[in-house]
């Protein structure tokens, strides 16, 4: 794991493993790690879960996948709205138009273990090859967190508290690690 080289959002190009810190409008502090370089920016993923857990779908089930999930709506609604203005001004959308997302199983583990294959040329985020970077905390306790992939008709893929692949009922509340692209 790299030393925290970036203490605040800078205009220099971050390198994989760099971390930034900011405070949401709710007062919650977020630390995010650079996990992938792009031509026009860098993908960052929250190091730990947001303080509030979320269900993937309030009524359960996986119909429509992540694209139709309640969590996706929350990420690009109330959660995005809580981001500070100076960060929001530098966010650019992912290919599907979302500003915030969560990792996929392949981005986290390098392969799909419980879930459907990712579309396209998806690779593991380099920092996630280290189990320590896959384990995330919520309020000081390590927990399970959502991943974007459907595992079956009732479950989505998750990363469990030990940093291993698993799955969980879509109606259960789990941790959320927002990922975003910060324009350079």
XYZ file of C-alpha atoms in Angstrom:
184
model
C 0.000 0.000 0.000
C 1.376 3.398 -0.912
C 1.836 6.186 1.572
C -0.841 8.870 1.489
C 0.806 11.234 -0.990
C -2.260 13.389 -1.617
C -3.844 15.051 1.368
C -6.368 17.032 -0.627
C -7.618 17.073 -4.180
C -4.796 18.357 -6.325
C -4.459 19.127 -10.005
C -1.502 16.764 -10.509
C -2.160 13.309 -11.899
C -2.480 10.826 -9.040
C -0.759 7.460 -9.248
C -2.339 4.133 -8.336
C -2.497 3.814 -4.560
C -2.594 7.557 -3.860
C -5.328 8.638 -1.483
C -7.473 11.717 -1.188
C -9.662 12.781 1.711
C -12.756 14.950 1.765
C -15.823 15.573 3.898
C -19.341 14.946 2.640
C -21.971 17.637 3.185
C -23.358 15.354 5.921
C -20.102 15.777 7.876
C -18.911 12.238 7.124
C -15.226 11.954 6.240
C -14.297 9.886 3.174
C -10.907 8.607 2.102
C -10.610 7.292 -1.456
C -7.783 5.446 -3.215
C -6.698 5.812 -6.835
C -7.365 2.381 -8.372
C -7.210 2.872 -12.161
C -5.756 5.422 -14.554
C -7.809 6.581 -17.530
C -6.929 8.945 -20.366
C -9.066 11.765 -18.964
C -8.963 11.033 -15.254
C -8.394 8.551 -12.457
C -10.858 6.101 -10.921
C -10.991 6.381 -7.138
C -12.767 3.992 -4.773
C -13.660 4.709 -1.158
C -11.271 2.928 1.201
C -14.079 2.175 3.663
C -17.846 1.951 3.514
C -20.135 4.907 3.942
C -21.556 5.100 7.473
C -25.030 4.099 6.267
C -25.563 0.570 4.875
C -27.915 0.153 1.910
C -29.906 -2.701 0.381
C -29.275 -3.382 -3.296
C -33.063 -3.545 -3.771
C -35.547 -2.778 -1.019
C -37.971 -5.454 -2.198
C -35.281 -8.011 -3.002
C -34.549 -9.800 -6.242
C -32.110 -9.028 -8.992
C -34.404 -8.266 -11.936
C -32.739 -5.689 -14.165
C -29.376 -6.193 -12.414
C -27.384 -3.346 -10.954
C -28.622 -0.987 -13.693
C -32.187 -1.187 -12.300
C -31.216 -1.346 -8.610
C -32.301 0.931 -5.801
C -28.655 1.244 -4.755
C -27.667 2.691 -8.144
C -30.427 5.297 -7.758
C -29.212 6.136 -4.223
C -25.603 6.456 -5.375
C -26.471 8.879 -8.163
C -29.079 10.698 -6.060
C -28.729 11.218 -2.306
C -25.120 9.992 -2.048
C -23.884 12.089 -4.987
C -25.802 15.084 -3.606
C -23.770 14.772 -0.382
C -20.412 15.128 -2.182
C -18.721 18.506 -1.677
C -19.013 20.940 -4.567
C -15.256 21.114 -5.235
C -15.175 17.338 -5.796
C -18.445 17.228 -7.789
C -17.085 19.839 -10.205
C -14.254 17.454 -11.133
C -16.293 14.227 -11.483
C -16.833 12.776 -14.935
C -19.297 10.024 -15.834
C -18.557 6.375 -16.402
C -19.487 4.876 -19.801
C -23.081 4.210 -18.638
C -23.539 7.865 -17.600
C -23.315 7.242 -13.836
C -21.184 9.588 -11.768
C -20.926 7.166 -8.825
C -20.825 3.383 -8.938
C -19.532 0.463 -6.875
C -16.845 -2.057 -7.851
C -17.610 -5.164 -9.870
C -16.533 -8.639 -8.817
C -13.769 -8.719 -11.452
C -12.484 -5.249 -10.463
C -12.285 -6.470 -6.873
C -11.035 -10.074 -7.301
C -9.664 -10.333 -10.856
C -12.276 -12.935 -11.778
C -15.962 -13.618 -11.347
C -16.472 -16.212 -8.634
C -20.133 -15.958 -7.625
C -21.559 -13.766 -10.332
C -22.071 -13.338 -14.035
C -19.106 -12.283 -16.134
C -18.434 -8.573 -16.465
C -19.017 -7.149 -19.931
C -16.055 -5.831 -21.852
C -12.403 -5.832 -20.951
C -12.686 -5.445 -17.165
C -9.521 -6.001 -15.148
C -8.796 -6.208 -11.428
C -7.900 -2.881 -9.869
C -4.223 -3.231 -8.965
C -4.612 -2.319 -5.254
C -7.317 -4.978 -4.849
C -4.817 -7.782 -5.477
C -3.890 -7.143 -1.824
C -6.621 -8.551 0.449
C -6.085 -5.678 2.906
C -7.441 -3.260 0.297
C -10.538 -5.424 -0.241
C -11.461 -5.395 3.464
C -13.472 -2.296 4.336
C -14.867 -0.909 7.566
C -18.064 0.858 8.562
C -17.834 2.769 11.813
C -14.707 0.845 12.847
C -16.115 -2.636 12.154
C -15.219 -4.621 9.037
C -18.287 -5.714 7.121
C -19.650 -7.068 3.873
C -20.012 -4.745 0.901
C -21.941 -4.765 -2.361
C -20.494 -5.428 -5.795
C -22.321 -4.681 -9.089
C -22.788 -8.243 -10.343
C -25.877 -10.436 -10.108
C -25.103 -13.815 -8.519
C -28.535 -15.437 -8.979
C -32.240 -14.534 -8.874
C -32.054 -13.328 -5.250
C -28.406 -12.373 -4.660
C -25.796 -9.876 -5.767
C -22.062 -10.451 -5.413
C -20.382 -9.095 -2.301
C -16.963 -8.795 -0.750
C -17.199 -10.278 2.736
C -15.553 -9.024 5.926
C -12.467 -11.182 5.253
C -11.956 -9.700 1.772
C -13.287 -12.819 0.010
C -15.951 -13.141 -2.678
C -19.468 -14.029 -1.578
C -23.078 -13.112 -2.316
C -26.049 -11.835 -0.332
C -29.788 -11.281 -0.635
C -30.531 -8.087 -2.543
C -32.814 -6.855 0.260
C -30.091 -7.097 2.935
C -28.269 -3.913 3.880
C -24.534 -3.980 3.218
C -21.647 -1.576 2.937
C -21.216 0.785 -0.003
C -17.819 1.906 -1.328
C -18.515 4.576 -3.945
C -16.215 4.668 -6.950
C -15.862 7.744 -9.163
C -13.695 9.240 -11.887
C -11.852 12.387 -10.931
C -10.938 14.543 -13.928
C -7.288 15.511 -14.129
